[in-house]
mmCIF file of C-alpha atoms and ligand atoms in Angstrom:
data_model
loop_
_atom_site.group_PDB
_atom_site.id
_atom_site.type_symbol
_atom_site.label_atom_id
_atom_site.label_comp_id
_atom_site.label_asym_id
_atom_site.label_seq_id
_atom_site.Cartn_x
_atom_site.Cartn_y
_atom_site.Cartn_z
ATOM 1 C CA UNK A 1 -0.048 0.139 0.103
ATOM 2 C CA UNK A 2 2.821 2.561 0.665
ATOM 3 C CA UNK A 3 4.166 2.520 -2.736
ATOM 4 C CA UNK A 4 0.401 2.684 -3.982
ATOM 5 C CA UNK A 5 -0.109 5.649 -1.876
ATOM 6 C CA UNK A 6 3.223 7.192 -2.965
ATOM 7 C CA UNK A 7 2.585 7.299 -6.840
ATOM 8 C CA UNK A 8 -1.093 8.553 -6.018
ATOM 9 C CA UNK A 9 0.606 11.592 -4.345
ATOM 10 C CA UNK A 10 3.269 12.240 -6.940
ATOM 11 C CA UNK A 11 0.672 12.125 -10.043
ATOM 12 C CA UNK A 12 -1.833 14.472 -7.755
ATOM 13 C CA UNK A 13 1.160 16.811 -7.986
ATOM 14 C CA UNK A 14 2.004 16.162 -11.761
ATOM 15 C CA UNK A 15 3.279 19.541 -12.513
ATOM 16 C CA UNK A 16 3.543 20.300 -16.234
ATOM 17 C CA UNK A 17 6.143 22.542 -16.801
ATOM 18 C CA UNK A 18 5.712 22.793 -20.496
ATOM 19 C CA UNK A 19 2.902 24.660 -22.339
ATOM 20 C CA UNK A 20 -0.373 23.333 -23.616
ATOM 21 C CA UNK A 21 -1.457 19.850 -22.571
ATOM 22 C CA UNK A 22 1.251 17.576 -23.106
ATOM 23 C CA UNK A 23 0.667 15.969 -20.016
ATOM 24 C CA UNK A 24 1.319 12.265 -20.638
ATOM 25 C CA UNK A 25 4.842 11.985 -21.105
ATOM 26 C CA UNK A 26 5.503 14.797 -18.535
ATOM 27 C CA UNK A 27 3.674 12.658 -16.003
ATOM 28 C CA UNK A 28 5.852 9.389 -16.805
ATOM 29 C CA UNK A 29 8.887 11.384 -16.401
ATOM 30 C CA UNK A 30 8.079 13.007 -13.239
ATOM 31 C CA UNK A 31 7.073 9.792 -11.305
ATOM 32 C CA UNK A 32 10.280 7.816 -12.681
ATOM 33 C CA UNK A 33 12.903 10.462 -11.729
ATOM 34 C CA UNK A 34 11.053 11.009 -8.219
ATOM 35 C CA UNK A 35 10.786 7.324 -7.145
ATOM 36 C CA UNK A 36 14.971 7.392 -8.015
ATOM 37 C CA UNK A 37 15.750 10.252 -6.123
ATOM 38 C CA UNK A 38 13.868 11.117 -3.084
ATOM 39 C CA UNK A 39 15.598 9.699 0.130
ATOM 40 C CA UNK A 40 13.776 9.785 3.468
ATOM 41 C CA UNK A 41 15.137 12.921 4.349
ATOM 42 C CA UNK A 42 15.807 16.120 2.884
ATOM 43 C CA UNK A 43 18.360 15.914 -0.447
ATOM 44 C CA UNK A 44 20.680 18.628 -1.389
ATOM 45 C CA UNK A 45 19.300 21.557 -3.245
ATOM 46 C CA UNK A 46 19.720 21.213 -7.061
ATOM 47 C CA UNK A 47 20.007 23.580 -9.958
ATOM 48 C CA UNK A 48 18.194 22.529 -13.049
ATOM 49 C CA UNK A 49 18.995 23.351 -16.408
ATOM 50 C CA UNK A 50 16.342 26.194 -16.687
ATOM 51 C CA UNK A 51 17.960 28.113 -13.481
ATOM 52 C CA UNK A 52 15.469 26.841 -11.022
ATOM 53 C CA UNK A 53 16.755 25.654 -7.476
ATOM 54 C CA UNK A 54 15.018 22.533 -6.316
ATOM 55 C CA UNK A 55 15.067 20.317 -3.124
ATOM 56 C CA UNK A 56 12.835 17.084 -2.624
ATOM 57 C CA UNK A 57 12.118 16.346 1.281
ATOM 58 C CA UNK A 58 10.101 13.770 3.015
ATOM 59 C CA UNK A 59 8.023 15.368 5.676
ATOM 60 C CA UNK A 60 4.791 14.934 7.117
ATOM 61 C CA UNK A 61 4.328 11.624 5.898
ATOM 62 C CA UNK A 62 4.662 12.640 2.519
ATOM 63 C CA UNK A 63 7.200 13.761 -0.440
ATOM 64 C CA UNK A 64 7.609 17.136 -1.088
ATOM 65 C CA UNK A 65 9.484 19.388 -3.814
ATOM 66 C CA UNK A 66 10.656 23.038 -3.136
ATOM 67 C CA UNK A 67 11.434 24.962 -6.383
ATOM 68 C CA UNK A 68 12.540 28.587 -6.620
ATOM 69 C CA UNK A 69 13.799 30.950 -9.255
ATOM 70 C CA UNK A 70 15.813 34.014 -8.712
ATOM 71 C CA UNK A 71 19.156 35.295 -7.416
ATOM 72 C CA UNK A 72 18.417 34.065 -4.211
ATOM 73 C CA UNK A 73 16.930 30.993 -5.043
ATOM 74 C CA UNK A 74 19.209 28.601 -3.360
ATOM 75 C CA UNK A 75 18.953 30.140 0.089
ATOM 76 C CA UNK A 76 15.134 30.549 -0.213
ATOM 77 C CA UNK A 77 14.896 26.881 -0.700
ATOM 78 C CA UNK A 78 17.002 25.855 2.051
ATOM 79 C CA UNK A 79 14.986 28.167 4.573
ATOM 80 C CA UNK A 80 12.021 26.578 3.013
ATOM 81 C CA UNK A 81 13.018 23.209 3.846
ATOM 82 C CA UNK A 82 14.056 24.439 7.244
ATOM 83 C CA UNK A 83 10.543 25.782 7.908
ATOM 84 C CA UNK A 84 8.855 22.580 6.497
ATOM 85 C CA UNK A 85 10.910 20.574 8.860
ATOM 86 C CA UNK A 86 10.056 22.786 11.811
ATOM 87 C CA UNK A 87 6.518 22.424 11.161
ATOM 88 C CA UNK A 88 6.455 18.803 10.776
ATOM 89 C CA UNK A 89 8.069 18.486 14.375
ATOM 90 C CA UNK A 90 5.824 20.952 15.771
ATOM 91 C CA UNK A 91 2.399 19.429 14.305
ATOM 92 C CA UNK A 92 2.999 15.866 14.064
ATOM 93 C CA UNK A 93 0.679 13.536 15.997
ATOM 94 C CA UNK A 94 3.143 10.478 15.091
ATOM 95 C CA UNK A 95 5.736 12.129 17.673
ATOM 96 C CA UNK A 96 5.683 12.383 21.043
ATOM 97 C CA UNK A 97 7.652 15.671 21.395
ATOM 98 C CA UNK A 98 5.510 17.493 19.307
ATOM 99 C CA UNK A 99 3.468 20.365 20.319
ATOM 100 C CA UNK A 100 0.051 18.567 19.421
ATOM 101 C CA UNK A 101 1.165 15.617 21.125
ATOM 102 C CA UNK A 102 1.991 17.564 24.613
ATOM 103 C CA UNK A 103 -1.612 19.142 23.981
ATOM 104 C CA UNK A 104 -3.288 16.069 23.421
ATOM 105 C CA UNK A 105 -1.868 14.360 26.738
ATOM 106 C CA UNK A 106 -2.801 17.174 28.441
ATOM 107 C CA UNK A 107 -6.251 18.154 27.338
ATOM 108 C CA UNK A 108 -4.676 21.829 26.248
ATOM 109 C CA UNK A 109 -1.950 23.979 27.311
ATOM 110 C CA UNK A 110 -0.200 26.668 25.873
ATOM 111 C CA UNK A 111 0.248 27.370 22.177
ATOM 112 C CA UNK A 112 2.900 28.541 19.778
ATOM 113 C CA UNK A 113 1.952 31.298 16.984
ATOM 114 C CA UNK A 114 1.428 28.539 14.190
ATOM 115 C CA UNK A 115 -0.444 26.049 16.665
ATOM 116 C CA UNK A 116 -2.663 28.853 17.835
ATOM 117 C CA UNK A 117 -3.349 30.104 14.121
ATOM 118 C CA UNK A 118 -4.123 26.342 13.058
ATOM 119 C CA UNK A 119 -6.581 26.087 15.875
ATOM 120 C CA UNK A 120 -8.005 29.117 15.250
ATOM 121 C CA UNK A 121 -8.878 28.585 11.539
ATOM 122 C CA UNK A 122 -9.770 24.862 12.258
ATOM 123 C CA UNK A 123 -12.259 26.057 14.730
ATOM 124 C CA UNK A 124 -13.645 28.604 12.402
ATOM 125 C CA UNK A 125 -13.769 26.094 9.541
ATOM 126 C CA UNK A 126 -15.795 23.861 12.108
ATOM 127 C CA UNK A 127 -18.371 26.623 12.435
ATOM 128 C CA UNK A 128 -18.291 27.490 8.721
ATOM 129 C CA UNK A 129 -18.964 23.712 7.621
ATOM 130 C CA UNK A 130 -21.465 22.991 9.913
ATOM 131 C CA UNK A 131 -18.954 20.715 11.550
ATOM 132 C CA UNK A 132 -17.813 18.850 8.241
ATOM 133 C CA UNK A 133 -14.458 19.761 9.597
ATOM 134 C CA UNK A 134 -13.856 18.923 12.643
ATOM 135 C CA UNK A 135 -10.238 19.253 14.336
ATOM 136 C CA UNK A 136 -11.347 16.890 17.365
ATOM 137 C CA UNK A 137 -11.634 13.936 14.898
ATOM 138 C CA UNK A 138 -8.358 12.395 15.949
ATOM 139 C CA UNK A 139 -9.567 9.427 18.636
ATOM 140 C CA UNK A 140 -11.926 8.318 15.715
ATOM 141 C CA UNK A 141 -8.611 8.200 13.522
ATOM 142 C CA UNK A 142 -6.670 6.290 16.198
ATOM 143 C CA UNK A 143 -9.833 3.813 16.589
ATOM 144 C CA UNK A 144 -9.552 3.190 12.710
ATOM 145 C CA UNK A 145 -5.987 2.521 13.288
ATOM 146 C CA UNK A 146 -4.755 5.331 10.924
ATOM 147 C CA UNK A 147 -2.721 6.790 12.924
ATOM 148 C CA UNK A 148 -0.301 3.956 13.601
ATOM 149 C CA UNK A 149 -1.089 1.679 10.697
ATOM 150 C CA UNK A 150 -2.762 -0.656 12.935
ATOM 151 C CA UNK A 151 -6.067 -0.840 10.534
ATOM 152 C CA UNK A 152 -9.385 -2.482 11.331
ATOM 153 C CA UNK A 153 -13.032 -1.936 10.780
ATOM 154 C CA UNK A 154 -13.977 -1.087 14.714
ATOM 155 C CA UNK A 155 -16.733 -2.333 16.507
ATOM 156 C CA UNK A 156 -19.964 -0.211 16.369
ATOM 157 C CA UNK A 157 -20.248 0.230 20.169
ATOM 158 C CA UNK A 158 -17.222 1.278 20.403
ATOM 159 C CA UNK A 159 -16.972 3.686 17.646
ATOM 160 C CA UNK A 160 -20.399 5.184 18.732
ATOM 161 C CA UNK A 161 -18.432 5.745 22.094
ATOM 162 C CA UNK A 162 -15.520 7.264 20.780
ATOM 163 C CA UNK A 163 -17.458 9.380 18.430
ATOM 164 C CA UNK A 164 -18.738 11.109 21.608
ATOM 165 C CA UNK A 165 -15.254 12.767 22.344
ATOM 166 C CA UNK A 166 -15.353 14.394 18.973
ATOM 167 C CA UNK A 167 -16.868 17.738 19.244
ATOM 168 C CA UNK A 168 -15.146 20.756 18.508
ATOM 169 C CA UNK A 169 -17.487 23.277 19.933
ATOM 170 C CA UNK A 170 -15.765 21.749 23.090
ATOM 171 C CA UNK A 171 -12.327 23.234 22.241
ATOM 172 C CA UNK A 172 -11.916 26.548 24.124
ATOM 173 C CA UNK A 173 -9.200 28.701 22.223
ATOM 174 C CA UNK A 174 -8.009 31.839 24.323
ATOM 175 C CA UNK A 175 -6.220 34.290 21.832
ATOM 176 C CA UNK A 176 -5.515 36.494 24.789
ATOM 177 C CA UNK A 177 -3.644 33.926 26.957
ATOM 178 C CA UNK A 178 -2.756 31.873 23.882
ATOM 179 C CA UNK A 179 -4.164 28.760 25.216
ATOM 180 C CA UNK A 180 -6.244 25.816 24.418
ATOM 181 C CA UNK A 181 -8.431 23.620 26.666
ATOM 182 C CA UNK A 182 -10.193 20.600 25.544
ATOM 183 C CA UNK A 183 -13.636 20.337 27.038
ATOM 184 C CA UNK A 184 -13.917 16.527 27.609
ATOM 185 C CA UNK A 185 -11.117 13.858 28.964
ATOM 186 C CA UNK A 186 -9.863 11.915 26.193
ATOM 187 C CA UNK A 187 -10.254 14.518 23.288
ATOM 188 C CA UNK A 188 -7.519 15.026 21.129
ATOM 189 C CA UNK A 189 -6.964 17.369 18.194
ATOM 190 C CA UNK A 190 -5.136 16.624 14.939
ATOM 191 C CA UNK A 191 -4.345 19.373 12.324
ATOM 192 C CA UNK A 192 -3.364 17.047 9.662
ATOM 193 C CA UNK A 193 -6.428 18.426 7.850
ATOM 194 C CA UNK A 194 -5.029 21.846 7.201
ATOM 195 C CA UNK A 195 -1.168 21.604 8.194
ATOM 196 C CA UNK A 196 0.167 21.154 4.553
ATOM 197 C CA UNK A 197 -1.909 24.398 3.491
ATOM 198 C CA UNK A 198 -0.544 26.280 6.209
ATOM 199 C CA UNK A 199 2.928 25.407 5.550
ATOM 200 C CA UNK A 200 2.418 25.992 1.733
ATOM 201 C CA UNK A 201 1.350 29.495 2.778
ATOM 202 C CA UNK A 202 4.245 29.891 5.449
ATOM 203 C CA UNK A 203 6.615 28.666 2.608
ATOM 204 C CA UNK A 204 5.287 31.172 0.167
ATOM 205 C CA UNK A 205 5.946 33.822 2.911
ATOM 206 C CA UNK A 206 9.633 32.902 2.980
ATOM 207 C CA UNK A 207 9.897 32.946 -0.637
ATOM 208 C CA UNK A 208 8.526 36.199 -1.057
ATOM 209 C CA UNK A 209 10.977 37.324 1.719
ATOM 210 C CA UNK A 210 14.084 36.275 -0.556
ATOM 211 C CA UNK A 211 12.848 38.264 -3.238
ATOM 212 C CA UNK A 212 11.525 34.857 -5.226
ATOM 213 C CA UNK A 213 8.783 36.059 -7.498
ATOM 214 C CA UNK A 214 8.368 32.454 -9.382
ATOM 215 C CA UNK A 215 8.489 29.279 -7.729
ATOM 216 C CA UNK A 216 6.502 26.152 -7.134
ATOM 217 C CA UNK A 217 6.069 24.368 -3.925
ATOM 218 C CA UNK A 218 4.431 20.518 -4.062
ATOM 219 C CA UNK A 219 3.781 19.038 -0.816
ATOM 220 C CA UNK A 220 2.464 15.538 -1.247
ATOM 221 C CA UNK A 221 -0.115 16.480 -3.585
ATOM 222 C CA UNK A 222 -0.795 20.002 -2.545
ATOM 223 C CA UNK A 223 0.494 22.524 -4.932
ATOM 224 C CA UNK A 224 1.220 26.147 -4.346
ATOM 225 C CA UNK A 225 2.216 28.331 -6.991
ATOM 226 C CA UNK A 226 4.506 31.230 -6.312
ATOM 227 C CA UNK A 227 3.845 34.146 -9.170
ATOM 228 C CA UNK A 228 4.032 32.827 -12.578
ATOM 229 C CA UNK A 229 6.672 30.842 -14.617
ATOM 230 C CA UNK A 230 9.494 33.175 -15.477
ATOM 231 C CA UNK A 231 8.250 33.735 -18.705
ATOM 232 C CA UNK A 232 5.437 35.197 -17.539
ATOM 233 C CA UNK A 233 2.720 32.369 -18.364
ATOM 234 C CA UNK A 234 0.867 30.363 -15.857
ATOM 235 C CA UNK A 235 1.962 27.359 -14.161
ATOM 236 C CA UNK A 236 -0.200 23.915 -15.285
ATOM 237 C CA UNK A 237 -1.217 21.779 -12.560
ATOM 238 C CA UNK A 238 -2.528 18.405 -13.222
ATOM 239 C CA UNK A 239 -5.133 17.155 -10.916
ATOM 240 C CA UNK A 240 -5.223 13.604 -10.100
ATOM 241 C CA UNK A 241 -7.668 10.667 -10.768
ATOM 242 C CA UNK A 242 -8.140 7.903 -8.725
ATOM 243 C CA UNK A 243 -6.653 6.089 -11.603
ATOM 244 C CA UNK A 244 -3.065 6.341 -10.532
ATOM 245 C CA UNK A 245 -1.882 6.699 -14.493
ATOM 246 C CA UNK A 246 -4.519 9.327 -14.981
ATOM 247 C CA UNK A 247 -5.436 12.832 -14.333
ATOM 248 C CA UNK A 248 -8.646 14.660 -13.959
ATOM 249 C CA UNK A 249 -7.600 17.553 -15.908
ATOM 250 C CA UNK A 250 -4.888 20.267 -15.865
ATOM 251 C CA UNK A 251 -5.534 23.731 -14.429
ATOM 252 C CA UNK A 252 -3.913 26.982 -15.068
ATOM 253 C CA UNK A 253 -2.422 28.777 -11.888
ATOM 254 C CA UNK A 254 -0.469 31.704 -10.531
ATOM 255 C CA UNK A 255 -0.243 32.513 -6.605
ATOM 256 C CA UNK A 256 -2.944 30.046 -5.842
ATOM 257 C CA UNK A 257 -2.937 26.678 -3.819
ATOM 258 C CA UNK A 258 -4.515 23.835 -5.477
ATOM 259 C CA UNK A 259 -5.400 21.202 -2.743
ATOM 260 C CA UNK A 260 -6.587 17.767 -3.168
ATOM 261 C CA UNK A 261 -8.174 15.595 -1.071
ATOM 262 C CA UNK A 262 -8.965 11.723 -2.247
ATOM 263 C CA UNK A 263 -10.211 8.767 -0.341
ATOM 264 C CA UNK A 264 -7.393 6.770 -2.549
ATOM 265 C CA UNK A 265 -4.399 8.863 -0.794
ATOM 266 C CA UNK A 266 -4.532 6.403 2.228
ATOM 267 C CA UNK A 267 -6.821 3.429 2.794
ATOM 268 C CA UNK A 268 -6.883 -0.114 3.770
ATOM 269 C CA UNK A 269 -9.160 -2.728 2.894
ATOM 270 C CA UNK A 270 -10.962 -5.494 4.978
ATOM 271 C CA UNK A 271 -13.486 -7.972 3.367
ATOM 272 C CA UNK A 272 -13.631 -6.124 -0.278
ATOM 273 C CA UNK A 273 -14.464 -2.956 1.250
ATOM 274 C CA UNK A 274 -12.169 0.212 0.816
ATOM 275 C CA UNK A 275 -11.590 2.480 3.978
ATOM 276 C CA UNK A 276 -10.081 5.734 3.908
ATOM 277 C CA UNK A 277 -8.798 8.393 5.913
ATOM 278 C CA UNK A 278 -11.229 10.782 5.435
ATOM 279 C CA UNK A 279 -13.759 10.586 8.246
ATOM 280 C CA UNK A 280 -17.283 12.121 8.262
ATOM 281 C CA UNK A 281 -17.619 13.526 11.721
ATOM 282 C CA UNK A 282 -21.552 12.811 11.746
ATOM 283 C CA UNK A 283 -20.836 9.054 11.447
ATOM 284 C CA UNK A 284 -17.581 8.211 12.213
ATOM 285 C CA UNK A 285 -17.017 6.142 9.112
ATOM 286 C CA UNK A 286 -15.091 7.071 5.992
ATOM 287 C CA UNK A 287 -17.044 10.007 4.257
ATOM 288 C CA UNK A 288 -19.104 8.334 1.741
ATOM 289 C CA UNK A 289 -21.276 11.081 0.662
ATOM 290 C CA UNK A 290 -20.767 10.827 -3.625
ATOM 291 C CA UNK A 291 -17.363 12.696 -3.754
ATOM 292 C CA UNK A 292 -14.453 10.831 -4.636
ATOM 293 C CA UNK A 293 -11.950 13.593 -5.193
ATOM 294 C CA UNK A 294 -12.147 17.188 -3.992
ATOM 295 C CA UNK A 295 -9.696 19.601 -4.950
ATOM 296 C CA UNK A 296 -9.897 23.338 -3.934
ATOM 297 C CA UNK A 297 -8.153 26.461 -5.830
ATOM 298 C CA UNK A 298 -7.630 29.552 -3.555
ATOM 299 C CA UNK A 299 -4.978 32.143 -3.014
ATOM 300 C CA UNK A 300 -5.237 31.131 0.809
ATOM 301 C CA UNK A 301 -3.575 27.664 1.073
ATOM 302 C CA UNK A 302 -4.785 27.153 4.542
ATOM 303 C CA UNK A 303 -8.167 27.576 3.483
ATOM 304 C CA UNK A 304 -7.812 25.304 0.423
ATOM 305 C CA UNK A 305 -7.098 22.614 2.349
ATOM 306 C CA UNK A 306 -9.325 22.755 5.179
ATOM 307 C CA UNK A 307 -12.063 22.891 2.525
ATOM 308 C CA UNK A 308 -10.591 19.781 0.342
ATOM 309 C CA UNK A 309 -11.216 18.016 3.273
ATOM 310 C CA UNK A 310 -14.453 19.453 4.261
ATOM 311 C CA UNK A 311 -16.365 19.668 0.979
ATOM 312 C CA UNK A 312 -15.169 16.007 0.162
ATOM 313 C CA UNK A 313 -17.145 15.177 3.364
ATOM 314 C CA UNK A 314 -20.060 17.043 2.619
ATOM 315 C CA UNK A 315 -20.930 15.650 -0.773
ATOM 316 C CA UNK A 316 -21.838 17.555 -4.143
ATOM 317 C CA UNK A 317 -25.078 19.218 -3.301
ATOM 318 C CA UNK A 318 -23.815 20.612 0.039
ATOM 319 C CA UNK A 319 -20.506 21.518 -1.405
ATOM 320 C CA UNK A 320 -22.087 23.579 -4.222
ATOM 321 C CA UNK A 321 -24.373 25.243 -1.666
ATOM 322 C CA UNK A 322 -21.111 26.121 0.389
ATOM 323 C CA UNK A 323 -19.364 27.549 -2.695
ATOM 324 C CA UNK A 324 -22.277 29.532 -3.812
ATOM 325 C CA UNK A 325 -22.323 31.059 -0.369
ATOM 326 C CA UNK A 326 -18.307 31.517 -0.507
ATOM 327 C CA UNK A 327 -17.436 32.069 -4.266
ATOM 328 C CA UNK A 328 -15.137 34.992 -3.235
ATOM 329 C CA UNK A 329 -12.783 32.928 -1.309
ATOM 330 C CA UNK A 330 -12.116 29.781 -3.549
ATOM 331 C CA UNK A 331 -12.990 27.467 -6.804
ATOM 332 C CA UNK A 332 -13.431 23.789 -6.663
ATOM 333 C CA UNK A 333 -12.839 20.961 -9.208
ATOM 334 C CA UNK A 334 -15.193 17.772 -7.791
ATOM 335 C CA UNK A 335 -15.366 14.247 -8.809
ATOM 336 C CA UNK A 336 -18.234 12.112 -8.431
ATOM 337 C CA UNK A 337 -18.972 8.395 -8.198
ATOM 338 C CA UNK A 338 -19.387 8.166 -12.074
ATOM 339 C CA UNK A 339 -16.379 10.271 -12.525
ATOM 340 C CA UNK A 340 -17.808 13.046 -13.593
ATOM 341 C CA UNK A 341 -16.559 16.453 -12.819
ATOM 342 C CA UNK A 342 -18.146 19.772 -11.288
ATOM 343 C CA UNK A 343 -16.149 22.713 -11.581
ATOM 344 C CA UNK A 344 -16.786 26.372 -10.571
ATOM 345 C CA UNK A 345 -17.218 28.984 -12.860
ATOM 346 C CA UNK A 346 -14.559 30.774 -11.389
ATOM 347 C CA UNK A 347 -12.023 28.471 -13.055
ATOM 348 C CA UNK A 348 -14.045 27.693 -16.352
ATOM 349 C CA UNK A 349 -11.186 28.958 -18.683
ATOM 350 C CA UNK A 350 -8.476 27.800 -16.893
ATOM 351 C CA UNK A 351 -9.239 24.397 -16.635
ATOM 352 C CA UNK A 352 -9.107 21.772 -19.415
ATOM 353 C CA UNK A 353 -10.195 18.068 -19.537
ATOM 354 C CA UNK A 354 -11.383 15.142 -21.431
ATOM 355 C CA UNK A 355 -14.005 13.750 -18.802
ATOM 356 C CA UNK A 356 -17.619 15.298 -18.786
ATOM 357 C CA UNK A 357 -17.467 18.312 -16.784
ATOM 358 C CA UNK A 358 -20.245 20.266 -15.240
ATOM 359 C CA UNK A 359 -19.688 24.055 -14.788
ATOM 360 C CA UNK A 360 -21.264 25.149 -11.381
ATOM 361 C CA UNK A 361 -22.817 28.684 -11.380
ATOM 362 C CA UNK A 362 -23.174 31.172 -8.610
ATOM 363 C CA UNK A 363 -27.181 31.246 -9.068
HETATM 364 P P1 ADP B 401 -4.366 14.264 2.804
HETATM 365 O O1 ADP B 401 -4.010 14.202 4.279
HETATM 366 O O2 ADP B 401 -4.112 13.110 2.405
HETATM 367 O O3 ADP B 401 -3.481 15.325 2.425
HETATM 368 P P2 ADP B 401 -6.626 15.759 3.998
HETATM 369 O O4 ADP B 401 -6.266 17.438 3.636
HETATM 370 O O5 ADP B 401 -8.184 15.822 3.375
HETATM 371 O O6 ADP B 401 -5.951 14.936 3.167
HETATM 372 O O7 ADP B 401 -6.547 15.463 5.213
HETATM 373 C C1 ADP B 401 -6.895 14.368 5.742
HETATM 374 C C2 ADP B 401 -6.231 14.352 7.152
HETATM 375 O O8 ADP B 401 -7.226 15.208 8.019
HETATM 376 C C3 ADP B 401 -6.736 12.748 8.061
HETATM 377 O O9 ADP B 401 -5.305 12.129 7.694
HETATM 378 C C4 ADP B 401 -6.893 13.285 9.314
HETATM 379 O O10 ADP B 401 -5.611 13.681 10.197
HETATM 380 C C5 ADP B 401 -7.580 14.648 9.432
HETATM 381 N N1 ADP B 401 -9.374 14.747 9.147
HETATM 382 C C6 ADP B 401 -9.808 13.512 8.684
HETATM 383 N N2 ADP B 401 -11.435 13.496 8.443
HETATM 384 C C7 ADP B 401 -11.353 14.893 8.892
HETATM 385 C C8 ADP B 401 -12.386 15.582 9.084
HETATM 386 N N3 ADP B 401 -13.742 15.419 9.054
HETATM 387 N N4 ADP B 401 -12.330 16.861 9.785
HETATM 388 C C9 ADP B 401 -10.821 17.630 9.890
HETATM 389 N N5 ADP B 401 -9.522 16.668 9.720
HETATM 390 C C10 ADP B 401 -9.855 15.334 9.205
HETATM 391 MG MG1 MG B 402 -7.175 18.852 3.458
#
């Protein structure tokens, strides 16, 4: 499963450097070169033939590529990798020493600026999405074994009891004291639904502070463009398909994040049924509301990440209604169970696909 997961991630973030839609060959090249060169840690920065400085890194349980152009590109890339490693250490639920693990053991405590920001945005999303996004989902993630690969379908009574611990409305954030407290013993939080979006936003800021006007981040399938390509044209980003060799379409972006959630990115199978890692807080089961892939396009990376998870949970009708209320903030590409795509009108010109596409309008 790990290899499957790996190829899916790379395909998600397939970045098409050329113009037009010559996607097939670029995909094969990207997959091949990545699997040969990525190690478990960060590699060295590499200068590419077009002057880009790039570096590959394994962090946050996924493969990442950071790439920048400009006079100070190498320093910018080095600073970006340092920042990714810092945030990984801070937020990883898998590490006992992380800030999140310390908070989870104590049921709350003092917050760093980063964690406070992430919790604040998560609680806001909980409100805005009617609970589809719930940062307190972690006990259920543990019960399903997603946190340590001990996958198993839980007993229904145990699931019911554990789900009682999932309730973000009980999490109290104090932005003056910079503390958080969980309302109930046994509650735990997990910022995995937005951490990569936050990381991409932080790295964008770092790039800009180094004068980088053109760059691209690929954090395990979550893409963030800094500016445009050096020739002034847009970046072409392929959005993956559940079929590992395919993709849903190609999107032209500048200065935006494209963040995808899909049940195929992390899952296990039991008795022929597939169980994935995006949980519907209403049921405690993997979300099964008709959306099988959810990509959010926004200049706000953290919002894009939170909403990619949320819209996947909501299902198509609620996702469309949500967008109609928030159409200034983001666009989406959603795939339903029959493989049809729904995209919002804001990206109608920028997105191309061979699949059946319905354009969702504001009214
Ligand atoms: P990925 O981690 O594959 O990029 P997502 O951004 O959709 O995908 O995040 C999934 C992660 O978010 C899960 O691994 C879990 O940590 C967390 N999560 C799962 N379900 C929810 C939910 N309903 N609300 C908030 N976070 C969730
Ligand atoms: Mg997400």
